[in-house]
Each structure stands twice: as C-alpha cells, then as structure tokens.
JSON list of C-alpha atoms in Angstrom, two decimals:
[
{"chain": "Z", "resi": 1, "resn": "GLN", "atom": "CA", "xyz": [-4.55, 15.32, -11.10]},
{"chain": "Z", "resi": 2, "resn": "VAL", "atom": "CA", "xyz": [-2.27, 12.73, -9.54]},
{"chain": "Z", "resi": 3, "resn": "ARG", "atom": "CA", "xyz": [-1.36, 9.48, -11.21]},
{"chain": "Z", "resi": 4, "resn": "LEU", "atom": "CA", "xyz": [-0.22, 6.52, -9.12]},
{"chain": "Z", "resi": 5, "resn": "VAL", "atom": "CA", "xyz": [1.60, 3.57, -10.64]},
{"chain": "Z", "resi": 6, "resn": "GLU", "atom": "CA", "xyz": [2.31, 0.37, -8.70]},
{"chain": "Z", "resi": 7, "resn": "SER", "atom": "CA", "xyz": [5.05, -2.11, -9.49]},
{"chain": "Z", "resi": 8, "resn": "GLY", "atom": "CA", "xyz": [6.73, -5.13, -7.94]},
{"chain": "Z", "resi": 9, "resn": "GLY", "atom": "CA", "xyz": [3.90, -7.63, -7.78]},
{"chain": "Z", "resi": 10, "resn": "GLY", "atom": "CA", "xyz": [4.35, -11.26, -8.68]},
{"chain": "Z", "resi": 11, "resn": "SER", "atom": "CA", "xyz": [4.06, -14.86, -7.55]},
{"chain": "Z", "resi": 12, "resn": "VAL", "atom": "CA", "xyz": [5.99, -16.26, -4.60]},
{"chain": "Z", "resi": 13, "resn": "GLN", "atom": "CA", "xyz": [5.92, -19.29, -2.34]},
{"chain": "Z", "resi": 14, "resn": "PRO", "atom": "CA", "xyz": [4.77, -19.04, 1.27]},
{"chain": "Z", "resi": 15, "resn": "GLY", "atom": "CA", "xyz": [7.49, -17.56, 3.43]},
{"chain": "Z", "resi": 16, "resn": "GLY", "atom": "CA", "xyz": [8.89, -15.52, 0.57]},
{"chain": "Z", "resi": 17, "resn": "SER", "atom": "CA", "xyz": [9.24, -11.76, 0.19]},
{"chain": "Z", "resi": 18, "resn": "LEU", "atom": "CA", "xyz": [8.19, -9.08, -2.26]},
{"chain": "Z", "resi": 19, "resn": "ARG", "atom": "CA", "xyz": [8.69, -5.35, -2.44]},
{"chain": "Z", "resi": 20, "resn": "LEU", "atom": "CA", "xyz": [5.99, -3.15, -3.94]},
{"chain": "Z", "resi": 21, "resn": "SER", "atom": "CA", "xyz": [6.61, 0.39, -5.12]},
{"chain": "Z", "resi": 22, "resn": "CYS", "atom": "CA", "xyz": [4.22, 3.23, -5.82]},
{"chain": "Z", "resi": 23, "resn": "ALA", "atom": "CA", "xyz": [5.26, 6.26, -7.84]},
{"chain": "Z", "resi": 24, "resn": "ALA", "atom": "CA", "xyz": [3.19, 9.43, -7.94]},
{"chain": "Z", "resi": 25, "resn": "SER", "atom": "CA", "xyz": [3.25, 11.88, -10.81]},
{"chain": "Z", "resi": 26, "resn": "GLY", "atom": "CA", "xyz": [1.38, 15.06, -11.66]},
{"chain": "Z", "resi": 27, "resn": "SER", "atom": "CA", "xyz": [0.29, 17.59, -9.05]},
{"chain": "Z", "resi": 28, "resn": "TYR", "atom": "CA", "xyz": [1.62, 15.56, -6.15]},
{"chain": "Z", "resi": 29, "resn": "PHE", "atom": "CA", "xyz": [3.18, 18.39, -4.15]},
{"chain": "Z", "resi": 30, "resn": "ALA", "atom": "CA", "xyz": [0.13, 18.54, -1.86]},
{"chain": "Z", "resi": 31, "resn": "ILE", "atom": "CA", "xyz": [0.01, 14.80, -1.10]},
{"chain": "Z", "resi": 32, "resn": "ASN", "atom": "CA", "xyz": [0.18, 13.94, 2.59]},
{"chain": "Z", "resi": 33, "resn": "ALA", "atom": "CA", "xyz": [-1.13, 10.42, 3.09]},
{"chain": "Z", "resi": 34, "resn": "MET", "atom": "CA", "xyz": [-0.09, 7.43, 1.02]},
{"chain": "Z", "resi": 35, "resn": "GLY", "atom": "CA", "xyz": [-1.23, 3.91, 1.62]},
{"chain": "Z", "resi": 36, "resn": "TRP", "atom": "CA", "xyz": [-1.43, 0.35, 0.42]},
{"chain": "Z", "resi": 37, "resn": "TYR", "atom": "CA", "xyz": [-4.71, -1.55, 0.26]},
{"chain": "Z", "resi": 38, "resn": "ARG", "atom": "CA", "xyz": [-5.46, -5.02, -1.01]},
{"chain": "Z", "resi": 39, "resn": "GLN", "atom": "CA", "xyz": [-8.45, -6.95, -2.22]},
{"chain": "Z", "resi": 40, "resn": "ALA", "atom": "CA", "xyz": [-8.51, -10.73, -2.11]},
{"chain": "Z", "resi": 41, "resn": "PRO", "atom": "CA", "xyz": [-10.86, -12.77, -4.30]},
{"chain": "Z", "resi": 42, "resn": "GLY", "atom": "CA", "xyz": [-14.34, -12.69, -2.79]},
{"chain": "Z", "resi": 43, "resn": "SER", "atom": "CA", "xyz": [-13.33, -10.16, -0.13]},
{"chain": "Z", "resi": 44, "resn": "GLN", "atom": "CA", "xyz": [-13.67, -6.44, 0.43]},
{"chain": "Z", "resi": 45, "resn": "ARG", "atom": "CA", "xyz": [-10.77, -4.08, -0.04]},
{"chain": "Z", "resi": 46, "resn": "GLU", "atom": "CA", "xyz": [-8.82, -3.69, 3.18]},
{"chain": "Z", "resi": 47, "resn": "LEU", "atom": "CA", "xyz": [-6.05, -1.58, 4.60]},
{"chain": "Z", "resi": 48, "resn": "VAL", "atom": "CA", "xyz": [-2.56, -3.03, 4.51]},
{"chain": "Z", "resi": 49, "resn": "ALA", "atom": "CA", "xyz": [-0.43, -0.11, 5.65]},
{"chain": "Z", "resi": 50, "resn": "SER", "atom": "CA", "xyz": [-0.40, 3.66, 5.28]},
{"chain": "Z", "resi": 51, "resn": "ILE", "atom": "CA", "xyz": [1.88, 6.55, 6.12]},
{"chain": "Z", "resi": 52, "resn": "THR", "atom": "CA", "xyz": [1.78, 10.35, 6.23]},
{"chain": "Z", "resi": 53, "resn": "SER", "atom": "CA", "xyz": [4.46, 12.69, 4.97]},
{"chain": "Z", "resi": 54, "resn": "GLY", "atom": "CA", "xyz": [5.41, 13.19, 8.62]},
{"chain": "Z", "resi": 55, "resn": "GLY", "atom": "CA", "xyz": [5.94, 9.48, 9.20]},
{"chain": "Z", "resi": 56, "resn": "THR", "atom": "CA", "xyz": [2.78, 8.55, 11.12]},
{"chain": "Z", "resi": 57, "resn": "GLU", "atom": "CA", "xyz": [1.77, 4.99, 10.26]},
{"chain": "Z", "resi": 58, "resn": "ASN", "atom": "CA", "xyz": [-1.33, 2.86, 10.37]},
{"chain": "Z", "resi": 59, "resn": "SER", "atom": "CA", "xyz": [-1.44, -0.82, 9.46]},
{"chain": "Z", "resi": 60, "resn": "ALA", "atom": "CA", "xyz": [-3.54, -3.94, 9.70]},
{"chain": "Z", "resi": 61, "resn": "ASP", "atom": "CA", "xyz": [-2.90, -6.30, 12.60]},
{"chain": "Z", "resi": 62, "resn": "SER", "atom": "CA", "xyz": [-2.46, -9.17, 10.17]},
{"chain": "Z", "resi": 63, "resn": "VAL", "atom": "CA", "xyz": [0.67, -7.62, 8.65]},
{"chain": "Z", "resi": 64, "resn": "LYS", "atom": "CA", "xyz": [2.34, -6.10, 11.70]},
{"chain": "Z", "resi": 65, "resn": "GLY", "atom": "CA", "xyz": [5.86, -7.41, 12.06]},
{"chain": "Z", "resi": 66, "resn": "ARG", "atom": "CA", "xyz": [5.87, -8.76, 8.51]},
{"chain": "Z", "resi": 67, "resn": "PHE", "atom": "CA", "xyz": [5.11, -5.80, 6.24]},
{"chain": "Z", "resi": 68, "resn": "PHE", "atom": "CA", "xyz": [6.87, -2.45, 6.41]},
{"chain": "Z", "resi": 69, "resn": "ILE", "atom": "CA", "xyz": [5.85, 0.76, 4.68]},
{"chain": "Z", "resi": 70, "resn": "SER", "atom": "CA", "xyz": [8.26, 3.57, 3.87]},
{"chain": "Z", "resi": 71, "resn": "ARG", "atom": "CA", "xyz": [8.04, 6.89, 2.11]},
{"chain": "Z", "resi": 72, "resn": "ASP", "atom": "CA", "xyz": [10.34, 9.11, 0.09]},
{"chain": "Z", "resi": 73, "resn": "ASN", "atom": "CA", "xyz": [8.71, 12.53, 0.24]},
{"chain": "Z", "resi": 74, "resn": "ALA", "atom": "CA", "xyz": [11.12, 14.12, -2.21]},
{"chain": "Z", "resi": 75, "resn": "ALA", "atom": "CA", "xyz": [10.50, 11.47, -4.84]},
{"chain": "Z", "resi": 76, "resn": "ASN", "atom": "CA", "xyz": [6.84, 11.02, -3.87]},
{"chain": "Z", "resi": 77, "resn": "THR", "atom": "CA", "xyz": [7.14, 7.28, -3.73]},
{"chain": "Z", "resi": 78, "resn": "ALA", "atom": "CA", "xyz": [5.86, 4.71, -1.25]},
{"chain": "Z", "resi": 79, "resn": "THR", "atom": "CA", "xyz": [7.32, 1.27, -0.75]},
{"chain": "Z", "resi": 80, "resn": "LEU", "atom": "CA", "xyz": [5.79, -1.79, 0.87]},
{"chain": "Z", "resi": 81, "resn": "GLU", "atom": "CA", "xyz": [8.24, -4.46, 1.95]},
{"chain": "Z", "resi": 82, "resn": "MET", "atom": "CA", "xyz": [6.45, -7.76, 2.48]},
{"chain": "Z", "resi": 83, "resn": "ASN", "atom": "CA", "xyz": [8.09, -10.64, 4.32]},
{"chain": "Z", "resi": 84, "resn": "ARG", "atom": "CA", "xyz": [7.03, -14.11, 5.47]},
{"chain": "Z", "resi": 85, "resn": "LEU", "atom": "CA", "xyz": [4.22, -14.02, 2.97]},
{"chain": "Z", "resi": 86, "resn": "ARG", "atom": "CA", "xyz": [1.21, -16.26, 3.48]},
{"chain": "Z", "resi": 87, "resn": "PRO", "atom": "CA", "xyz": [-1.39, -17.57, 1.03]},
{"chain": "Z", "resi": 88, "resn": "GLU", "atom": "CA", "xyz": [-3.95, -15.27, 2.64]},
{"chain": "Z", "resi": 89, "resn": "ASP", "atom": "CA", "xyz": [-1.84, -12.30, 1.56]},
{"chain": "Z", "resi": 90, "resn": "THR", "atom": "CA", "xyz": [-2.85, -13.03, -2.02]},
{"chain": "Z", "resi": 91, "resn": "GLY", "atom": "CA", "xyz": [-4.75, -10.25, -3.73]},
{"chain": "Z", "resi": 92, "resn": "VAL", "atom": "CA", "xyz": [-4.57, -7.14, -5.83]},
{"chain": "Z", "resi": 93, "resn": "TYR", "atom": "CA", "xyz": [-2.58, -4.45, -4.05]},
{"chain": "Z", "resi": 94, "resn": "TYR", "atom": "CA", "xyz": [-3.51, -0.83, -4.65]},
{"chain": "Z", "resi": 95, "resn": "CYS", "atom": "CA", "xyz": [-1.61, 2.34, -3.89]},
{"chain": "Z", "resi": 96, "resn": "ALA", "atom": "CA", "xyz": [-3.60, 5.34, -2.67]},
{"chain": "Z", "resi": 97, "resn": "ALA", "atom": "CA", "xyz": [-2.83, 8.99, -1.96]},
{"chain": "Z", "resi": 98, "resn": "ASP", "atom": "CA", "xyz": [-4.60, 12.02, -0.52]},
{"chain": "Z", "resi": 99, "resn": "THR", "atom": "CA", "xyz": [-3.85, 15.58, 0.54]},
{"chain": "Z", "resi": 100, "resn": "ALA", "atom": "CA", "xyz": [-5.22, 15.02, 4.07]},
{"chain": "Z", "resi": 101, "resn": "TYR", "atom": "CA", "xyz": [-3.17, 13.19, 6.69]},
{"chain": "Z", "resi": 102, "resn": "ASP", "atom": "CA", "xyz": [-6.22, 11.59, 8.29]},
{"chain": "Z", "resi": 103, "resn": "ALA", "atom": "CA", "xyz": [-6.84, 9.51, 5.19]},
{"chain": "Z", "resi": 104, "resn": "ILE", "atom": "CA", "xyz": [-4.60, 6.93, 6.85]},
{"chain": "Z", "resi": 105, "resn": "TYR", "atom": "CA", "xyz": [-7.43, 6.47, 9.36]},
{"chain": "Z", "resi": 106, "resn": "THR", "atom": "CA", "xyz": [-10.55, 7.20, 7.31]},
{"chain": "Z", "resi": 107, "resn": "GLY", "atom": "CA", "xyz": [-9.46, 5.30, 4.21]},
{"chain": "Z", "resi": 108, "resn": "GLN", "atom": "CA", "xyz": [-10.86, 8.09, 2.05]},
{"chain": "Z", "resi": 109, "resn": "TYR", "atom": "CA", "xyz": [-8.24, 8.66, -0.63]},
{"chain": "Z", "resi": 110, "resn": "ALA", "atom": "CA", "xyz": [-8.71, 10.89, -3.62]},
{"chain": "Z", "resi": 111, "resn": "TYR", "atom": "CA", "xyz": [-6.23, 9.04, -5.84]},
{"chain": "Z", "resi": 112, "resn": "TRP", "atom": "CA", "xyz": [-5.84, 5.34, -6.54]},
{"chain": "Z", "resi": 113, "resn": "GLY", "atom": "CA", "xyz": [-3.54, 3.28, -8.69]},
{"chain": "Z", "resi": 114, "resn": "GLN", "atom": "CA", "xyz": [-4.61, 0.45, -10.98]},
{"chain": "Z", "resi": 115, "resn": "GLY", "atom": "CA", "xyz": [-3.25, -2.26, -8.72]},
{"chain": "Z", "resi": 116, "resn": "THR", "atom": "CA", "xyz": [-0.63, -4.99, -8.92]},
{"chain": "Z", "resi": 117, "resn": "GLN", "atom": "CA", "xyz": [-1.25, -8.69, -8.37]},
{"chain": "Z", "resi": 118, "resn": "VAL", "atom": "CA", "xyz": [0.42, -10.55, -5.51]},
{"chain": "Z", "resi": 119, "resn": "THR", "atom": "CA", "xyz": [0.02, -14.31, -5.45]},
{"chain": "Z", "resi": 120, "resn": "VAL", "atom": "CA", "xyz": [1.34, -16.49, -2.63]},
{"chain": "Z", "resi": 121, "resn": "SER", "atom": "CA", "xyz": [1.00, -20.21, -3.29]},
{"chain": "Z", "resi": 122, "resn": "SER", "atom": "CA", "xyz": [2.88, -23.49, -3.35]}
]
C-alpha cells in the first residue's frame, strides 16, 4: 500500500502564494501519475493539476499560469506551487497517486491523501 501525506496548507490573503507538498511512502516504486485535486465547500472535487513520472501534465484552465506542479521521481514527492491566489481557490487540497499514467486524464487514482486546507480570504 501507498501512503500519501500532504503539507503546506494554510490561510493567505488574495494575491498571495502557497506551496503544497505531497510525500509518498510504502510501495511507491510503481507510481506513475501524481496529482492534486481540491474540493471547495458545496462543490464537487475537481482536478487542479497532475503529472506523470515522464513529465506529462494536465491541469484545470482556472489555474493555468498561476499554479505549477512538479515532481521528484527519486523522492516520490509532488509539489504544487500556487501563486496569485483567489478566494475561489479555497478548499481542501488532496494529493493522489496511481500506477497508470492515464490517471492524469481519467481521474481514477488508487491512492489518496487526507487533504490539507487552503483558505484565501481578506
């Protein structure tokens, strides 16, 4: 089994920045896709950004140019750099991982973290 642990969440003002990290432990050698999803109050969980071990990316239009995902395959970590944050970015951010690369498109991940809260408000 793979365990995913998120960190880096917090409260910031609009226009601020945060960096989220996801660390995988356990039998992670077969992980290909890693991604970040978020769920705002009263909304469904949605894709933020995802990346394969080969560097292929998929992201939501709402975060393009503001959020950047990166991956350290050796350390099995994924980082989400968030800039120019908006109130609508508020939500619980979840890290996900799967052995199949196409999870970045299907959204079907076998492993999920517990989430970290991101709050953007004045």
